[in-house]
CSV table of N, CA and C and ligand atoms in Angstrom, one decimal:
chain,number,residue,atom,x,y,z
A,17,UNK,N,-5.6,-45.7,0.6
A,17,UNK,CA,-6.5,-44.6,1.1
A,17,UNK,C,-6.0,-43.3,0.5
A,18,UNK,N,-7.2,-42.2,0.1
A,18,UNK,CA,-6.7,-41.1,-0.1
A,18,UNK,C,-6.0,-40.6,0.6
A,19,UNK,N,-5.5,-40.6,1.9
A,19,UNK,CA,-4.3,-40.2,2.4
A,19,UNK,C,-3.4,-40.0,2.5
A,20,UNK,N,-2.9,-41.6,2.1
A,20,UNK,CA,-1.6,-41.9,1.5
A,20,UNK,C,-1.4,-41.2,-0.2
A,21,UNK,N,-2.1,-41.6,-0.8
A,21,UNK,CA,-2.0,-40.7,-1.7
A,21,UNK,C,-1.1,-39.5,-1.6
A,22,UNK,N,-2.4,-38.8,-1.2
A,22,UNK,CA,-1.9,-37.2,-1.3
A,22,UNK,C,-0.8,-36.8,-0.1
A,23,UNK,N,-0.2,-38.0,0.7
A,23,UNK,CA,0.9,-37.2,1.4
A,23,UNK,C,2.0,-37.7,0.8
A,24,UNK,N,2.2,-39.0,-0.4
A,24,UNK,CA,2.9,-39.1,-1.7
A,24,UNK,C,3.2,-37.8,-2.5
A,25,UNK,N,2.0,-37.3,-2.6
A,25,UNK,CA,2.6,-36.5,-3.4
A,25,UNK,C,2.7,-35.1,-2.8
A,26,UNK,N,2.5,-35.4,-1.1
A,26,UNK,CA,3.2,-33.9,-0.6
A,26,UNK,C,2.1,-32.9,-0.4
A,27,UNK,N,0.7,-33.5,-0.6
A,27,UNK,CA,-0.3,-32.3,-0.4
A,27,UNK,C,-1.1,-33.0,1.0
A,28,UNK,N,-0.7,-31.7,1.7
A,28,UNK,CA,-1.5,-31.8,3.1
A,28,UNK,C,-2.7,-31.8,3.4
A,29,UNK,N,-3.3,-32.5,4.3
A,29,UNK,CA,-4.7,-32.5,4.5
A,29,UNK,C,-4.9,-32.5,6.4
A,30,UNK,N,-5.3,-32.0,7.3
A,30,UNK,CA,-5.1,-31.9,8.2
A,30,UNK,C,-6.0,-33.4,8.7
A,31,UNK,N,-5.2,-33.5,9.9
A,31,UNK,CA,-5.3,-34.7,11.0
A,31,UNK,C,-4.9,-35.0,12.0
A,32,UNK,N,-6.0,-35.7,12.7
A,32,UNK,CA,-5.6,-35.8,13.9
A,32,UNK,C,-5.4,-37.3,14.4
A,33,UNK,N,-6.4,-38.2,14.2
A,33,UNK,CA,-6.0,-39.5,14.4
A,33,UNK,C,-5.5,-40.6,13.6
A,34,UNK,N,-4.6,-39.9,12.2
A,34,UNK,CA,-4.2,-41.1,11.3
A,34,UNK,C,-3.1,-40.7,11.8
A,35,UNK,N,-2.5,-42.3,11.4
A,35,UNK,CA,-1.0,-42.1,11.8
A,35,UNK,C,-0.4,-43.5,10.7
A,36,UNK,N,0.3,-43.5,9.6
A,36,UNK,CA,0.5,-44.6,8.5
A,36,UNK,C,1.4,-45.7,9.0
A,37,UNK,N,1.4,-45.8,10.7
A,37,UNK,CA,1.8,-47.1,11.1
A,37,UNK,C,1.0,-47.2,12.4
A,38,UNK,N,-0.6,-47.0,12.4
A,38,UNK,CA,-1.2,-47.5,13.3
A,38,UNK,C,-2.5,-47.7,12.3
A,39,UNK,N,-3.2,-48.6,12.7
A,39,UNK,CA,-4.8,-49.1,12.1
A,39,UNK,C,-5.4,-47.9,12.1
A,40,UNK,N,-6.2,-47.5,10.4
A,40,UNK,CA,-7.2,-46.2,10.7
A,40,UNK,C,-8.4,-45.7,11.8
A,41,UNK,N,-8.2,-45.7,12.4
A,41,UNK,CA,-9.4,-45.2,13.6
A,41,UNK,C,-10.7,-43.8,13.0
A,42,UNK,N,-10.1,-43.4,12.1
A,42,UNK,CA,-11.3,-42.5,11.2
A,42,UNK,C,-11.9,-42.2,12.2
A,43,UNK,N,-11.8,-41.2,13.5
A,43,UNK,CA,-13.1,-40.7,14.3
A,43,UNK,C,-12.7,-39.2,14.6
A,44,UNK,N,-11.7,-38.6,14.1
A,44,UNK,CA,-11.4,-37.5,14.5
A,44,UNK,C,-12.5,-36.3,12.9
A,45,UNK,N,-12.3,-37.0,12.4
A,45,UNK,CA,-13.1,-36.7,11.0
A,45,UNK,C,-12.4,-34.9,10.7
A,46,UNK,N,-11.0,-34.5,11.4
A,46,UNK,CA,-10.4,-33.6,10.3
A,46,UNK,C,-10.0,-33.6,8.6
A,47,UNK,N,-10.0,-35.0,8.4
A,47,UNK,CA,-9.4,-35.1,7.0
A,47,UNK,C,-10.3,-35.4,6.2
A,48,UNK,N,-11.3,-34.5,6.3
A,48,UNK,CA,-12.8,-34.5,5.4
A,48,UNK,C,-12.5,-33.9,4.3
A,49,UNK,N,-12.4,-34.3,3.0
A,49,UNK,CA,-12.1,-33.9,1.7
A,49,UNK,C,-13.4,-34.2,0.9
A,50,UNK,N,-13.6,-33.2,0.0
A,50,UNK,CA,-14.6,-33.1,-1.4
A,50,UNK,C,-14.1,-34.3,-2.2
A,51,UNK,N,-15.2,-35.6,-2.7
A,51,UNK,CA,-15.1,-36.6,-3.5
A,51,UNK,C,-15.9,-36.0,-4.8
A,52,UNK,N,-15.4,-36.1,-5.9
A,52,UNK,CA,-16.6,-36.2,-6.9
A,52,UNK,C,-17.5,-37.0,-6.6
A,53,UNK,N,-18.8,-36.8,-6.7
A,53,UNK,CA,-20.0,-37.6,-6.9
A,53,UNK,C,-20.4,-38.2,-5.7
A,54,UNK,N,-19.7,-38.0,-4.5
A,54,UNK,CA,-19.9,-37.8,-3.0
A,54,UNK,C,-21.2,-37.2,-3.1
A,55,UNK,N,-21.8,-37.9,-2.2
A,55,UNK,CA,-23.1,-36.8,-1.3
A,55,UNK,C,-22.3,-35.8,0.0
A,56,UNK,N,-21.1,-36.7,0.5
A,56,UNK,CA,-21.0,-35.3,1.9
A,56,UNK,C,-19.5,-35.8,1.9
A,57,UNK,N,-18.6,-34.9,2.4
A,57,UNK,CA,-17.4,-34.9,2.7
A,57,UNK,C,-16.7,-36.1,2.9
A,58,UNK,N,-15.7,-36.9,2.4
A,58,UNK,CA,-15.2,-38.1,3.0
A,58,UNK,C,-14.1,-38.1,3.8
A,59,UNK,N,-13.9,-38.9,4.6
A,59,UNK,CA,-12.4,-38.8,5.4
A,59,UNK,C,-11.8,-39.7,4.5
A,60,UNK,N,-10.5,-38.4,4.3
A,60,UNK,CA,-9.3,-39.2,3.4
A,60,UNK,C,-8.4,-40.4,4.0
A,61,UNK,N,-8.4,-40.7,5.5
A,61,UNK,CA,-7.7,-41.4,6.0
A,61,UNK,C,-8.4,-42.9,5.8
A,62,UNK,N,-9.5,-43.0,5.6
A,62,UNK,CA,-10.3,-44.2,5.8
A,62,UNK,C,-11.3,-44.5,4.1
A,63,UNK,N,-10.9,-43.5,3.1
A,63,UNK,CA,-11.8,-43.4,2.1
A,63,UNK,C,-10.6,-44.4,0.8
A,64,UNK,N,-10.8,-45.4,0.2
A,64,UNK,CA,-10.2,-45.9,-0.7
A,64,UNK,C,-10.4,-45.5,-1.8
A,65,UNK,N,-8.9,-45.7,-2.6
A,65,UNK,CA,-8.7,-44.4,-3.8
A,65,UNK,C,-9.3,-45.1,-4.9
A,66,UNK,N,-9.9,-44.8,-6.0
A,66,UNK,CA,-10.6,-45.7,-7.0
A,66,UNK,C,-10.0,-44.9,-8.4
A,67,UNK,N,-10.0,-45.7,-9.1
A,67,UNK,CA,-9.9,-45.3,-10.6
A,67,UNK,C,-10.6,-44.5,-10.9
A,68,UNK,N,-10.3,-43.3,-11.7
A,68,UNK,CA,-10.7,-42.3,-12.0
A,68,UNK,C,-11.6,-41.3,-10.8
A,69,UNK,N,-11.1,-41.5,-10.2
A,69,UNK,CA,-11.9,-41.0,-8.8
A,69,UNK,C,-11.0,-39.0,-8.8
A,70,UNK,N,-12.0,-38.4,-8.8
A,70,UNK,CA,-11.4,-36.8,-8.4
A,70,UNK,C,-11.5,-36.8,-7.1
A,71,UNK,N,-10.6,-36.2,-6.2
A,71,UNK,CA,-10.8,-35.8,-4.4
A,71,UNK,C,-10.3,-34.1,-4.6
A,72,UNK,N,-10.9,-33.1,-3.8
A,72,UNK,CA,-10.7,-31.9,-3.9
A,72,UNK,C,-10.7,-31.8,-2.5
A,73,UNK,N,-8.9,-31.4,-2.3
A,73,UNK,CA,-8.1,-31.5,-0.8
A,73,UNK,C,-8.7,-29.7,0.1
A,74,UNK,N,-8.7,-28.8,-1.0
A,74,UNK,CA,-9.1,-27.6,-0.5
A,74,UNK,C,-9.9,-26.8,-1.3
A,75,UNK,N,-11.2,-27.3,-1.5
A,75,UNK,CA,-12.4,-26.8,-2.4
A,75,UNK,C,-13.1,-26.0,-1.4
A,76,UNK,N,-14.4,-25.5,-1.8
A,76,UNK,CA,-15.0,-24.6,-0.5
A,76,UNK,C,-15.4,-25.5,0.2
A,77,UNK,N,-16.2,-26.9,-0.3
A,77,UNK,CA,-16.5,-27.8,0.2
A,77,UNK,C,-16.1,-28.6,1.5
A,78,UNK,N,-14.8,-28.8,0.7
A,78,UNK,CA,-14.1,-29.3,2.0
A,78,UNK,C,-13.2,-28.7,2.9
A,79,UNK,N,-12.7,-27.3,2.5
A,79,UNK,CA,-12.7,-26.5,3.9
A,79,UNK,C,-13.1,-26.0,5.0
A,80,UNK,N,-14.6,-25.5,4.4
A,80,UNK,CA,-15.6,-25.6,4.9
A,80,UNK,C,-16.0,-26.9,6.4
A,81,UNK,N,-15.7,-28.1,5.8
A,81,UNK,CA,-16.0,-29.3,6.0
A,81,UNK,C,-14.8,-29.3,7.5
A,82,UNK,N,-13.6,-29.1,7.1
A,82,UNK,CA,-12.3,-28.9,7.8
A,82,UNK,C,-12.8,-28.1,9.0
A,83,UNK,N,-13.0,-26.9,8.4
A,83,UNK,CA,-13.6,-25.8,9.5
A,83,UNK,C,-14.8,-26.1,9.9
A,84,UNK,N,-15.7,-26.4,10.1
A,84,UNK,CA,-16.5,-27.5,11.0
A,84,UNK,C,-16.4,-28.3,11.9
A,85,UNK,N,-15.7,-28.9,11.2
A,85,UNK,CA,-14.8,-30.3,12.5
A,85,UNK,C,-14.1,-29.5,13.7
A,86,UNK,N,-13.0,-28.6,13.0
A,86,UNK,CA,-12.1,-28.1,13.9
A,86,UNK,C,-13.2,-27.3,14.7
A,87,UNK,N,-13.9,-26.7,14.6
A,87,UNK,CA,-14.8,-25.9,15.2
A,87,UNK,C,-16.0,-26.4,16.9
A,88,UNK,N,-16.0,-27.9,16.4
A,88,UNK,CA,-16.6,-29.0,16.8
A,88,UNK,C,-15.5,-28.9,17.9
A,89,UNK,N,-14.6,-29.5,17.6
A,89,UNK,CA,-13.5,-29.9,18.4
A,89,UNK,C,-13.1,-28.7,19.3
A,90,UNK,N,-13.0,-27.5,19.0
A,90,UNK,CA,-12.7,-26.4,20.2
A,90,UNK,C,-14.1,-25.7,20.7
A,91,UNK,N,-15.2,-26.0,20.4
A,91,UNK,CA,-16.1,-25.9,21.5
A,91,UNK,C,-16.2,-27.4,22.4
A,92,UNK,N,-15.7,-27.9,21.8
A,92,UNK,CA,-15.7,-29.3,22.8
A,92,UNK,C,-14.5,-29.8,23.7
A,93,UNK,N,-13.3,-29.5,23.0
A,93,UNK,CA,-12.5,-29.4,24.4
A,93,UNK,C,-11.6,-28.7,25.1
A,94,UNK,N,-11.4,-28.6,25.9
A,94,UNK,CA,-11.3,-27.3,26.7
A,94,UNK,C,-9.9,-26.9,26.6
A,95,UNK,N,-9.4,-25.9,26.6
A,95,UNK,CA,-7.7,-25.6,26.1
A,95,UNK,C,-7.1,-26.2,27.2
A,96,UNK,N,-7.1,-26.5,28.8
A,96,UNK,CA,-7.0,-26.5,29.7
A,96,UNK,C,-7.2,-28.4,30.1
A,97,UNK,N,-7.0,-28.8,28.9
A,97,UNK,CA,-7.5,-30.1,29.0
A,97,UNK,C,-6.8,-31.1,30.0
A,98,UNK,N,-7.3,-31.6,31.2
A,98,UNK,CA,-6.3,-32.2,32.0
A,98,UNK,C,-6.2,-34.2,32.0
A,99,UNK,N,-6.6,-34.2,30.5
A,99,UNK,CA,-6.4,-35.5,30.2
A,99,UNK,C,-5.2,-36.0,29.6
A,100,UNK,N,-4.3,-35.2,29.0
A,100,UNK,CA,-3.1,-35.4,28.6
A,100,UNK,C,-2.1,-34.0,28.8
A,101,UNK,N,-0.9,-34.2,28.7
A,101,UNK,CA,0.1,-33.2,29.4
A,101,UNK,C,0.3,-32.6,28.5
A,102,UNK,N,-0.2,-32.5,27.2
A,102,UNK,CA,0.0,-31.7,25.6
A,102,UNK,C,-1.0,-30.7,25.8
A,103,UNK,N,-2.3,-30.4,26.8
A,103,UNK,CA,-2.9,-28.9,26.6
A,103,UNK,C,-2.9,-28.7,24.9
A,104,UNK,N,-3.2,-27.4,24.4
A,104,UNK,CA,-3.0,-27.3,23.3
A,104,UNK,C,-2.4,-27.6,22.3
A,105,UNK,N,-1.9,-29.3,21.8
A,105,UNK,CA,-0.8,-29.7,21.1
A,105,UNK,C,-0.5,-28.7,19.5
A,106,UNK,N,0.8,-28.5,19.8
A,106,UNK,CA,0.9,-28.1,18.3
A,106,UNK,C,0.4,-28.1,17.1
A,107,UNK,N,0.2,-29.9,16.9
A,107,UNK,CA,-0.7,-30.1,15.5
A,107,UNK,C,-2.4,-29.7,16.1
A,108,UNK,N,-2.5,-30.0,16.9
A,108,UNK,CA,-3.8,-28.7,17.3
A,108,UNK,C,-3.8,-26.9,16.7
A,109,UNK,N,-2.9,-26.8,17.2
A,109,UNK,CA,-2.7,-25.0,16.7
A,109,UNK,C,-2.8,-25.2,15.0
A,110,UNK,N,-1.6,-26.5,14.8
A,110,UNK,CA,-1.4,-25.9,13.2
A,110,UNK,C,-2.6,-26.1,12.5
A,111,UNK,N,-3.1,-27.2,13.2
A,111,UNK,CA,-5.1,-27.5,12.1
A,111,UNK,C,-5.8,-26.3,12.2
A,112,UNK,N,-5.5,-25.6,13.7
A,112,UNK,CA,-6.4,-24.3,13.4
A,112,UNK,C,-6.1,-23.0,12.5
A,113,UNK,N,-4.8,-23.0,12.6
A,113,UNK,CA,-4.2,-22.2,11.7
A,113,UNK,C,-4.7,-22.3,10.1
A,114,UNK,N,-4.2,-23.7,10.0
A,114,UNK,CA,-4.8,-24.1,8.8
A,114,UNK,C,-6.6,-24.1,7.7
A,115,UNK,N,-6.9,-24.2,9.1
A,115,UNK,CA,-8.2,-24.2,9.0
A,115,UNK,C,-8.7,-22.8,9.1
A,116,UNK,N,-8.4,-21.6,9.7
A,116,UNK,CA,-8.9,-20.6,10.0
A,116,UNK,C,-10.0,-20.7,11.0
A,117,UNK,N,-10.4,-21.6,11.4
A,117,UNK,CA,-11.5,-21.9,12.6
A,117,UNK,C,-11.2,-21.3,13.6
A,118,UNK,N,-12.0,-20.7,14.4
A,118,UNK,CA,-12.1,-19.9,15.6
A,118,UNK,C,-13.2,-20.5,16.5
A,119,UNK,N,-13.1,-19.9,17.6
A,119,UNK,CA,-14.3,-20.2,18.2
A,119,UNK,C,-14.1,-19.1,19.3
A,120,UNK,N,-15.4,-19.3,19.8
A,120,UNK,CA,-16.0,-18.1,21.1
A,120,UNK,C,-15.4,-18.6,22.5
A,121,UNK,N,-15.5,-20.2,22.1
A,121,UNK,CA,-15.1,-20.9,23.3
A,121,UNK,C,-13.5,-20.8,23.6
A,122,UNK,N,-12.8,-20.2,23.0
A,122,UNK,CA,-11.6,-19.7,22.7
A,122,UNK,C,-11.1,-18.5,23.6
A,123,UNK,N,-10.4,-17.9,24.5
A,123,UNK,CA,-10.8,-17.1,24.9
A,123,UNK,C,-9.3,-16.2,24.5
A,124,UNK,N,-8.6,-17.3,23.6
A,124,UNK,CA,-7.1,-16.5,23.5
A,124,UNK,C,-7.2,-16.7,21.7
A,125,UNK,N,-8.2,-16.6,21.1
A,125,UNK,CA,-8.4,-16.5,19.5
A,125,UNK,C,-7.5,-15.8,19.0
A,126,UNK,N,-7.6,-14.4,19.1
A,126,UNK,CA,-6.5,-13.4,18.6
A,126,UNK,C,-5.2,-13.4,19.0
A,127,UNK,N,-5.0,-14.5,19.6
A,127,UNK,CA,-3.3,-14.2,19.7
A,127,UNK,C,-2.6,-15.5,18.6
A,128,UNK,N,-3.8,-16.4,18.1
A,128,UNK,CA,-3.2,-17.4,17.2
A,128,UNK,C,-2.9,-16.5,15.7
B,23,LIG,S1,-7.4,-38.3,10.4
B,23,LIG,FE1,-9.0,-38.6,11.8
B,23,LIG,S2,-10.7,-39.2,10.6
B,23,LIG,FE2,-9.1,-39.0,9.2
């Protein structure tokens, strides 16, 4: 998978539900990367690497694509989330960081 790949060679791609010793689950759809000759963003965690194949980890395309998701994801769950005892998990902050994604639904934006 393009994931493995590129964390071989040390280039980050943000994620939330791969993990390289559990089965891909591909539903979080952070790790949306630009394919050549793609019609729409692919998830690197679940997309197999092909010969001669270009992936563009931070094109406008796919950060764009990144910031979307993340965007998706903080109007949709609530900072305050009382389904797990992680609230805000860190690899949460750092995707948003990463991402530059904000939201309205956010009510503490500016302090990230
Ligand atoms: S890491 Fe969740 S879809 Fe790829």
């Amino acid at each position: 998978m393009i994931m493995q790949v590129t964390d071989a060679a040390d280039v980050y791609i943000p994620r939330f539900c791969y993990h390289a010793k559990l089965t891909v689950a591909a539903n979080c759809r952070m790790c949306l990367v630009e394919v050549e000759k793609a019609p729409k963003p692919m998830p690197a965690c679940a997309t197999p690497v092909m010969e001669g194949m270009k992936v563009f980890t931070r094109s406008p395309k796919a950060v764009a694509a990144q910031r979307a998701t993340m965007e998706f994801l903080l109007i949709n769950h609530p900072l305050d989330c009382p389904i797990c005892d992680q609230g805000v998990s860190a690899s949460f902050r750092t995707s948003r960081w990463a991402t530059g994604a904000t939201s309205r639904a956010s009510p503490s934006a500016s302090a990230w």
